[in-house]
Short mmCIF file of C-alpha atoms and ligand atoms in Angstrom, two decimals:
data_model
loop_
_atom_site.label_atom_id
_atom_site.label_comp_id
_atom_site.label_asym_id
_atom_site.label_seq_id
_atom_site.Cartn_x
_atom_site.Cartn_y
_atom_site.Cartn_z
CA MET N 17 0.00 0.00 0.00
CA SER N 18 1.41 3.42 -0.90
CA ILE N 19 1.56 5.99 1.85
CA ARG N 20 -1.18 7.95 0.07
CA THR N 21 -3.56 4.95 -0.10
CA PHE N 22 -2.76 4.17 3.52
CA LEU N 23 -3.59 7.71 4.61
CA ALA N 24 -6.81 7.74 2.59
CA ALA N 25 -7.89 4.44 4.18
CA ALA N 26 -7.00 5.71 7.65
CA LEU N 27 -8.98 8.91 7.07
CA ALA N 28 -12.00 6.99 5.83
CA ALA N 29 -11.86 4.75 8.91
CA THR N 30 -11.70 7.78 11.19
CA ALA N 31 -14.64 9.43 9.39
CA LEU N 32 -16.71 6.25 9.76
CA ALA N 33 -15.82 5.94 13.42
CA THR N 34 -16.82 9.56 14.00
CA VAL N 35 -20.18 9.17 12.26
CA ALA N 36 -20.89 5.93 14.12
CA ALA N 37 -19.88 7.52 17.42
CA GLU N 38 -22.55 10.19 17.02
CA ALA N 39 -25.45 7.81 16.54
CA GLY N 40 -25.97 6.92 20.20
CA PRO N 41 -23.78 3.84 20.82
CA VAL N 42 -22.12 5.40 23.85
CA LEU N 43 -25.49 5.79 25.58
CA ASP N 44 -26.40 2.25 24.46
CA GLN N 45 -23.19 0.91 25.97
CA ILE N 46 -23.82 2.81 29.23
CA LYS N 47 -27.28 1.23 29.44
CA LYS N 48 -25.86 -2.23 28.72
CA ASP N 49 -23.16 -1.77 31.40
CA GLY N 50 -25.74 -0.47 33.91
CA LYS N 51 -23.57 2.51 34.91
CA ILE N 52 -22.04 5.68 33.55
CA ILE N 53 -18.33 6.31 34.11
CA CYS N 54 -17.73 9.90 35.21
CA ILE N 55 -14.30 11.50 35.57
CA VAL N 56 -13.78 14.01 38.37
CA ASN N 57 -10.92 15.78 40.15
CA PRO N 58 -9.65 13.31 42.81
CA LYS N 59 -9.42 15.92 45.59
CA SER N 60 -11.19 19.23 45.34
CA PRO N 61 -13.21 20.12 48.47
CA GLY N 62 -16.68 21.37 47.56
CA PHE N 63 -16.36 20.01 44.00
CA SER N 64 -15.31 16.37 44.30
CA VAL N 65 -13.76 14.78 47.33
CA PRO N 66 -14.22 11.31 48.86
CA ASP N 67 -16.18 11.33 52.16
CA ALA N 68 -15.39 9.15 55.21
CA GLN N 69 -16.90 6.14 53.39
CA GLY N 70 -14.80 6.82 50.29
CA VAL N 71 -17.82 8.02 48.29
CA PHE N 72 -17.18 11.10 46.13
CA GLN N 73 -19.20 14.18 47.12
CA GLY N 74 -19.35 17.68 45.68
CA PHE N 75 -20.84 20.14 43.20
CA ASN N 76 -19.24 18.52 40.13
CA VAL N 77 -20.01 15.00 41.36
CA ASP N 78 -23.72 15.80 41.54
CA PHE N 79 -23.81 16.29 37.76
CA CYS N 80 -22.47 12.73 37.36
CA ARG N 81 -25.36 11.58 39.59
CA MET N 82 -27.80 13.71 37.57
CA ALA N 83 -26.76 11.84 34.40
CA ALA N 84 -27.31 8.47 36.13
CA ALA N 85 -30.70 9.59 37.49
CA ALA N 86 -31.74 10.66 33.98
CA ILE N 87 -30.58 7.50 32.22
CA PHE N 88 -31.50 4.88 34.84
CA GLY N 89 -33.81 6.68 37.26
CA ASP N 90 -31.11 5.79 39.80
CA ALA N 91 -28.44 8.32 40.76
CA THR N 92 -26.23 5.59 42.24
CA LYS N 93 -25.62 3.88 38.89
CA VAL N 94 -22.44 5.84 38.36
CA ASP N 95 -18.79 4.90 38.56
CA ILE N 96 -17.00 8.08 39.68
CA ARG N 97 -13.29 8.06 38.97
CA GLY N 98 -10.71 10.59 40.15
CA VAL N 99 -8.25 11.39 37.33
CA GLY N 100 -5.51 14.06 37.24
CA PHE N 101 -6.37 17.14 35.19
CA SER N 102 -3.91 16.78 32.32
CA ASP N 103 -4.95 13.12 31.81
CA SER N 104 -8.69 13.55 32.00
CA LEU N 105 -9.42 14.71 28.45
CA LYS N 106 -7.02 12.06 27.07
CA THR N 107 -8.81 9.40 29.14
CA LEU N 108 -12.15 10.49 27.72
CA VAL N 109 -10.91 10.49 24.11
CA ALA N 110 -9.40 7.03 24.64
CA GLY N 111 -12.77 5.71 25.87
CA GLY N 112 -11.77 5.42 29.55
CA GLY N 113 -14.88 7.30 30.66
CA HIS N 114 -18.20 8.52 29.29
CA MET N 115 -18.27 12.01 30.77
CA ALA N 116 -16.11 14.38 32.82
CA SER N 117 -17.46 16.84 35.38
CA ARG N 118 -14.35 18.49 36.74
CA SER N 119 -14.20 22.25 36.19
CA ILE N 120 -12.94 21.99 32.63
CA THR N 121 -13.11 25.20 30.63
CA VAL N 122 -14.72 24.84 27.22
CA THR N 123 -12.33 26.37 24.69
CA GLY N 124 -12.51 26.43 20.89
CA THR N 125 -9.62 24.04 20.32
CA ARG N 126 -10.74 21.57 22.99
CA ASP N 127 -14.26 21.50 21.56
CA ALA N 128 -12.95 21.07 18.01
CA ASP N 129 -11.38 17.75 19.03
CA PRO N 130 -13.46 15.04 17.34
CA GLY N 131 -13.14 12.85 20.43
CA LEU N 132 -14.83 15.34 22.75
CA ALA N 133 -18.24 16.97 23.04
CA PHE N 134 -18.75 19.87 25.43
CA VAL N 135 -22.37 19.79 26.56
CA THR N 136 -23.25 22.60 28.92
CA THR N 137 -21.63 25.09 31.29
CA THR N 138 -22.38 24.29 34.92
CA PHE N 139 -20.37 27.10 36.51
CA PHE N 140 -19.21 30.45 35.15
CA ASP N 141 -15.84 31.19 36.68
CA GLY N 142 -12.69 33.21 35.99
CA GLN N 143 -9.00 33.01 36.77
CA GLY N 144 -7.49 34.64 39.83
CA PHE N 145 -4.49 34.61 42.15
CA MET N 146 -3.98 33.37 45.71
CA VAL N 147 -1.17 34.62 47.96
CA PRO N 148 -0.14 34.07 51.58
CA LYS N 149 -1.75 36.86 53.64
CA ALA N 150 1.64 37.53 55.21
CA THR N 151 2.89 38.98 51.91
CA GLY N 152 0.50 41.90 52.38
CA LEU N 153 -0.15 41.94 48.60
CA LYS N 154 -3.46 43.56 47.67
CA SER N 155 -3.43 43.51 43.86
CA ALA N 156 -2.17 41.26 41.09
CA LYS N 157 -0.52 44.36 39.60
CA GLN N 158 2.03 44.02 42.43
CA LEU N 159 3.19 40.61 41.16
CA ASP N 160 6.14 41.84 39.03
CA GLY N 161 8.88 39.20 39.13
CA ALA N 162 6.71 36.64 40.98
CA THR N 163 7.03 32.88 40.69
CA VAL N 164 3.60 31.45 39.89
CA CYS N 165 2.51 27.85 40.58
CA ALA N 166 0.12 26.57 37.90
CA GLU N 167 -1.24 23.38 36.38
CA GLU N 168 0.15 21.69 33.25
CA GLY N 169 -2.21 21.67 30.26
CA SER N 170 -4.57 24.22 31.79
CA THR N 171 -5.99 27.43 30.35
CA THR N 172 -4.37 29.02 33.42
CA LEU N 173 -0.93 29.02 31.79
CA LEU N 174 -2.23 30.62 28.59
CA ASN N 175 -4.07 33.38 30.46
CA LEU N 176 -1.00 34.10 32.60
CA ALA N 177 1.12 34.64 29.49
CA ASP N 178 -1.48 37.06 28.07
CA TRP N 179 -2.08 38.97 31.29
CA PHE N 180 1.55 39.45 32.36
CA ALA N 181 2.47 40.56 28.81
CA GLU N 182 -0.44 43.03 28.66
CA ASN N 183 0.53 44.47 32.02
CA LYS N 184 4.24 44.50 31.13
CA LEU N 185 5.12 42.50 34.23
CA LYS N 186 7.69 39.73 34.51
CA TYR N 187 6.89 36.31 36.01
CA LYS N 188 8.26 32.80 36.29
CA ILE N 189 6.20 29.62 36.07
CA GLU N 190 6.45 26.54 38.24
CA ASN N 191 4.47 24.09 36.19
CA PHE N 192 2.98 20.89 37.73
CA THR N 193 1.16 17.89 36.33
CA ASP N 194 0.38 16.66 39.82
CA MET N 195 -2.01 18.76 41.87
CA ASN N 196 -0.58 17.62 45.22
CA ALA N 197 2.90 18.64 44.13
CA ARG N 198 1.59 22.04 43.04
CA LEU N 199 -0.14 22.60 46.38
CA GLN N 200 2.90 21.43 48.29
CA ALA N 201 5.12 23.83 46.34
CA PHE N 202 2.83 26.76 47.05
CA PHE N 203 2.17 26.00 50.71
CA SER N 204 5.89 25.51 51.35
CA GLY N 205 6.71 28.88 49.78
CA LYS N 206 8.41 27.58 46.61
CA CYS N 207 6.07 29.87 44.64
CA ASP N 208 4.97 33.37 45.61
CA VAL N 209 1.52 32.99 44.18
CA MET N 210 -0.83 30.32 42.87
CA SER N 211 -3.08 30.95 39.91
CA ASN N 212 -6.18 29.03 38.84
CA ASP N 213 -9.95 29.42 38.54
CA PHE N 214 -11.33 31.30 41.57
CA THR N 215 -13.29 28.26 42.70
CA ALA N 216 -10.26 25.99 42.34
CA LEU N 217 -8.22 28.40 44.46
CA ALA N 218 -10.95 28.47 47.10
CA ALA N 219 -11.02 24.64 47.05
CA ASN N 220 -7.21 24.47 47.23
CA ARG N 221 -7.18 26.87 50.18
CA GLN N 222 -9.29 24.32 52.13
CA LEU N 223 -6.41 21.87 51.78
CA ALA N 224 -3.94 24.19 53.53
CA GLU N 225 -3.05 23.55 57.15
CA LYS N 226 -4.33 27.05 57.95
CA PRO N 227 -6.74 28.12 55.19
CA ASP N 228 -7.05 31.57 56.78
CA ALA N 229 -3.39 32.27 56.13
CA TYR N 230 -4.15 32.69 52.39
CA GLU N 231 -6.20 35.14 50.42
CA LEU N 232 -7.49 35.64 46.90
CA LEU N 233 -6.52 38.85 45.11
CA PRO N 234 -9.42 40.80 43.56
CA GLU N 235 -8.44 40.62 39.85
CA MET N 236 -10.32 38.17 37.65
CA ILE N 237 -8.16 37.91 34.52
CA SER N 238 -10.21 35.58 32.28
CA SER N 239 -13.57 34.03 31.61
CA GLU N 240 -13.73 30.30 32.40
CA PRO N 241 -17.02 28.65 31.49
CA LEU N 242 -16.58 25.37 33.39
CA SER N 243 -18.44 22.69 31.52
CA ILE N 244 -19.44 19.05 31.33
CA VAL N 245 -17.71 17.18 28.52
CA THR N 246 -18.71 13.78 27.15
CA ARG N 247 -17.67 11.39 24.44
CA PRO N 248 -19.44 12.43 21.26
CA ASP N 249 -22.88 10.79 21.26
CA THR N 250 -25.96 12.76 20.34
CA GLU N 251 -28.37 11.01 22.73
CA LEU N 252 -25.94 11.14 25.66
CA GLN N 253 -25.23 14.83 25.04
CA LYS N 254 -28.95 15.65 24.80
CA THR N 255 -29.74 13.66 27.94
CA ILE N 256 -27.14 15.56 29.97
CA PHE N 257 -27.97 18.95 28.44
CA TRP N 258 -31.68 18.59 29.25
CA GLY N 259 -31.01 16.95 32.61
CA PHE N 260 -29.12 20.10 33.55
CA GLN N 261 -32.02 22.16 32.19
CA VAL N 262 -34.45 20.25 34.44
CA MET N 263 -32.28 21.31 37.41
CA LEU N 264 -32.47 24.96 36.30
CA ALA N 265 -36.19 24.81 35.53
CA ALA N 266 -36.82 23.38 38.99
CA ASP N 267 -35.13 26.47 40.44
CA GLN N 268 -37.17 28.73 38.23
CA TYR N 269 -40.48 27.20 39.42
CA GLY N 270 -39.54 26.84 43.08
CA VAL N 271 -39.24 23.06 42.95
CA GLY N 272 -36.44 21.29 44.84
CA LYS N 273 -35.44 18.19 46.73
CA LYS N 274 -37.60 19.24 49.72
CA ASN N 275 -40.92 19.69 47.92
CA ILE N 276 -40.69 17.46 44.82
CA ALA N 277 -42.76 14.70 46.45
CA ASP N 278 -45.57 17.19 47.24
CA VAL N 279 -45.38 18.71 43.77
CA VAL N 280 -45.77 15.27 42.21
CA ALA N 281 -48.57 14.27 44.62
CA LYS N 282 -50.57 17.39 43.64
CA ILE N 283 -49.40 17.67 40.04
CA GLY N 284 -52.91 18.59 38.77
CA THR N 285 -52.84 21.84 40.77
CA GLN N 286 -49.40 22.94 39.52
CA PRO N 287 -48.72 25.60 36.85
CA ALA N 288 -48.74 24.19 33.29
CA ALA N 289 -44.94 24.52 32.95
CA VAL N 290 -44.41 22.40 36.08
CA GLN N 291 -46.89 19.79 34.83
CA ARG N 292 -45.00 19.58 31.53
CA ILE N 293 -41.76 18.75 33.35
CA PHE N 294 -42.85 16.74 36.38
CA GLY N 295 -46.20 15.27 35.27
CA ASP N 296 -46.22 11.81 33.69
CA LYS N 297 -47.99 12.93 30.50
CA GLY N 298 -45.93 16.02 29.70
CA ALA N 299 -43.07 17.07 27.48
CA ALA N 300 -40.44 15.46 29.71
CA THR N 301 -42.09 12.05 29.35
CA ASP N 302 -42.15 12.45 25.54
CA MET N 303 -38.47 13.40 25.61
CA ALA N 304 -37.64 10.26 27.61
CA THR N 305 -39.31 8.05 25.02
CA LYS N 306 -37.40 9.74 22.19
CA LEU N 307 -34.05 9.62 23.99
CA GLY N 308 -34.54 6.11 25.38
CA ILE N 309 -34.00 7.15 29.00
CA HIS N 310 -35.93 6.58 32.25
CA PRO N 311 -39.55 7.80 31.88
CA GLY N 312 -39.57 9.56 35.27
CA TRP N 313 -36.12 11.11 34.70
CA ALA N 314 -37.06 14.69 35.55
CA VAL N 315 -38.68 13.78 38.88
CA GLU N 316 -35.83 11.39 39.78
CA ILE N 317 -33.16 14.05 39.09
CA ILE N 318 -34.80 16.44 41.54
CA LYS N 319 -35.68 13.74 44.12
CA GLN N 320 -32.26 12.13 44.17
CA VAL N 321 -29.92 15.01 43.31
CA GLY N 322 -31.89 18.27 43.60
CA SER N 323 -32.34 21.49 41.68
CA TYR N 324 -29.28 23.51 40.60
CA GLY N 325 -29.92 25.75 43.63
CA ASP N 326 -30.03 22.73 45.98
CA VAL N 327 -26.70 21.47 44.61
CA PHE N 328 -25.07 24.91 44.65
CA ASP N 329 -26.11 25.66 48.24
CA ARG N 330 -25.26 22.18 49.52
CA HIS N 331 -21.65 22.38 48.38
CA LEU N 332 -20.78 26.05 47.86
CA GLY N 333 -23.44 28.10 49.62
CA PRO N 334 -23.41 30.27 52.78
CA ALA N 335 -23.33 27.22 55.11
CA THR N 336 -20.12 25.87 53.50
CA PRO N 337 -16.51 27.11 53.76
CA PHE N 338 -16.98 28.75 50.31
CA ARG N 339 -19.83 30.97 51.54
CA ILE N 340 -20.86 31.91 47.99
CA ASP N 341 -24.00 34.02 47.86
CA ARG N 342 -25.56 32.76 44.64
CA SER N 343 -27.81 35.81 44.32
CA LYS N 344 -24.67 37.87 43.67
CA SER N 345 -22.92 35.29 41.48
CA PRO N 346 -23.08 34.98 37.68
CA ASN N 347 -24.39 31.48 38.41
CA ARG N 348 -27.91 32.69 39.11
CA LEU N 349 -30.72 32.36 36.59
CA SER N 350 -30.87 34.83 33.69
CA LYS N 351 -34.29 36.01 34.93
CA ASP N 352 -32.43 37.29 38.02
CA GLY N 353 -29.61 38.86 35.98
CA GLY N 354 -27.28 35.85 35.91
CA LEU N 355 -25.81 33.82 33.06
CA LEU N 356 -27.79 30.60 33.46
CA ILE N 357 -30.46 30.55 30.78
CA THR N 358 -33.45 28.22 31.07
CA TYR N 359 -34.50 26.62 27.80
CA PRO N 360 -38.14 25.73 27.27
CA ILE N 361 -39.07 22.16 28.17
CA ARG N 362 -42.15 21.71 26.03
N1 GSH F 13 -10.38 25.43 34.13
C1 GSH F 13 -9.01 25.38 33.71
C2 GSH F 13 -8.06 24.97 34.82
C3 GSH F 13 -8.22 23.57 35.24
C4 GSH F 13 -7.24 23.18 36.32
O1 GSH F 13 -6.13 23.71 36.43
N2 GSH F 13 -7.67 22.25 37.14
C5 GSH F 13 -6.84 21.81 38.22
C6 GSH F 13 -7.00 22.68 39.43
S1 GSH F 13 -8.36 22.35 40.46
C7 GSH F 13 -7.21 20.41 38.58
O2 GSH F 13 -8.28 19.98 38.29
N3 GSH F 13 -6.30 19.74 39.25
C8 GSH F 13 -6.58 18.50 39.83
C9 GSH F 13 -5.99 17.33 39.22
O3 GSH F 13 -4.96 17.40 38.54
O4 GSH F 13 -6.58 16.26 39.42
C10 GSH F 13 -8.87 24.48 32.49
O5 GSH F 13 -9.86 23.85 32.11
O6 GSH F 13 -7.79 24.43 31.89
#
């Protein structure tokens, strides 16, 4: 075979594989296996961290459970795997997982990869800086000549290059593929500053011996739409996209984990939009038939996982170490001035 024929054959095979991969076989395989494999950060308090029983808990983990509740009507049918950041997209492309929910920024070049499908943004974040309080630094503009700890393969490194150049400041990078090594380097003073998404910095701070000894500088230097990514598969992507929408719609109509049982018991008295989502003869039931997922998916997502607001407050809200007031965050509904848009379920 000439090199040209070989390349043509290889290209044709790739094209076929891509077309086939979009027809729903990933969702079929998940259903056959009885569980969805979801990749998360192995240790990120508030986002994904094993509890005393070794079960992963956190904001990002709950979207893995949402996918299982939608597909199977059972949020426990999920195999949650902690994978290091720079390996997680590779693992997904290689078929080592079905979805990742781990604060990955959707970027143009990542999304253009034929092995990946970004589905929906679950958290609008931006990049910032964390310093030891003892430095007395109050602004990132004071970081001229600083050594910055950052994560290999992240958008963080790219934004740092842009921002320091724009501000005509010098900096040095300490680049890590292992998160623990990066934290160790920062906490031991090997770097002057650590840069990452604001939420990641807040999570990292919880892993310090004395979290109060560190603070986040005010500058937000980038936009980081943190998103769920799956293997390309139309039905799987749609299931997760609309599962997330059910969580937002629940918020919009005042439905949550606490009152879903009552809402369902008195479905006939609910507003039409609520009946369409949580009634058994509405749009959500039609969608389940078309997608081949659990008929009571919408109700099960809210019963077993909760609305977006439930999940946000449980892991990041005022009663947690993050103390994020969602009503002032971009992660409130668009009707309240935020960035989370509800799409019609009808
Ligand atoms: N959102 C950025 C930054 C992601 C990032 O740096 N994540 C780190 C910081 S939380 C991470 O997940 N590390 C944990 C790990 O390696 O498992 C991106 O998508 O590039």
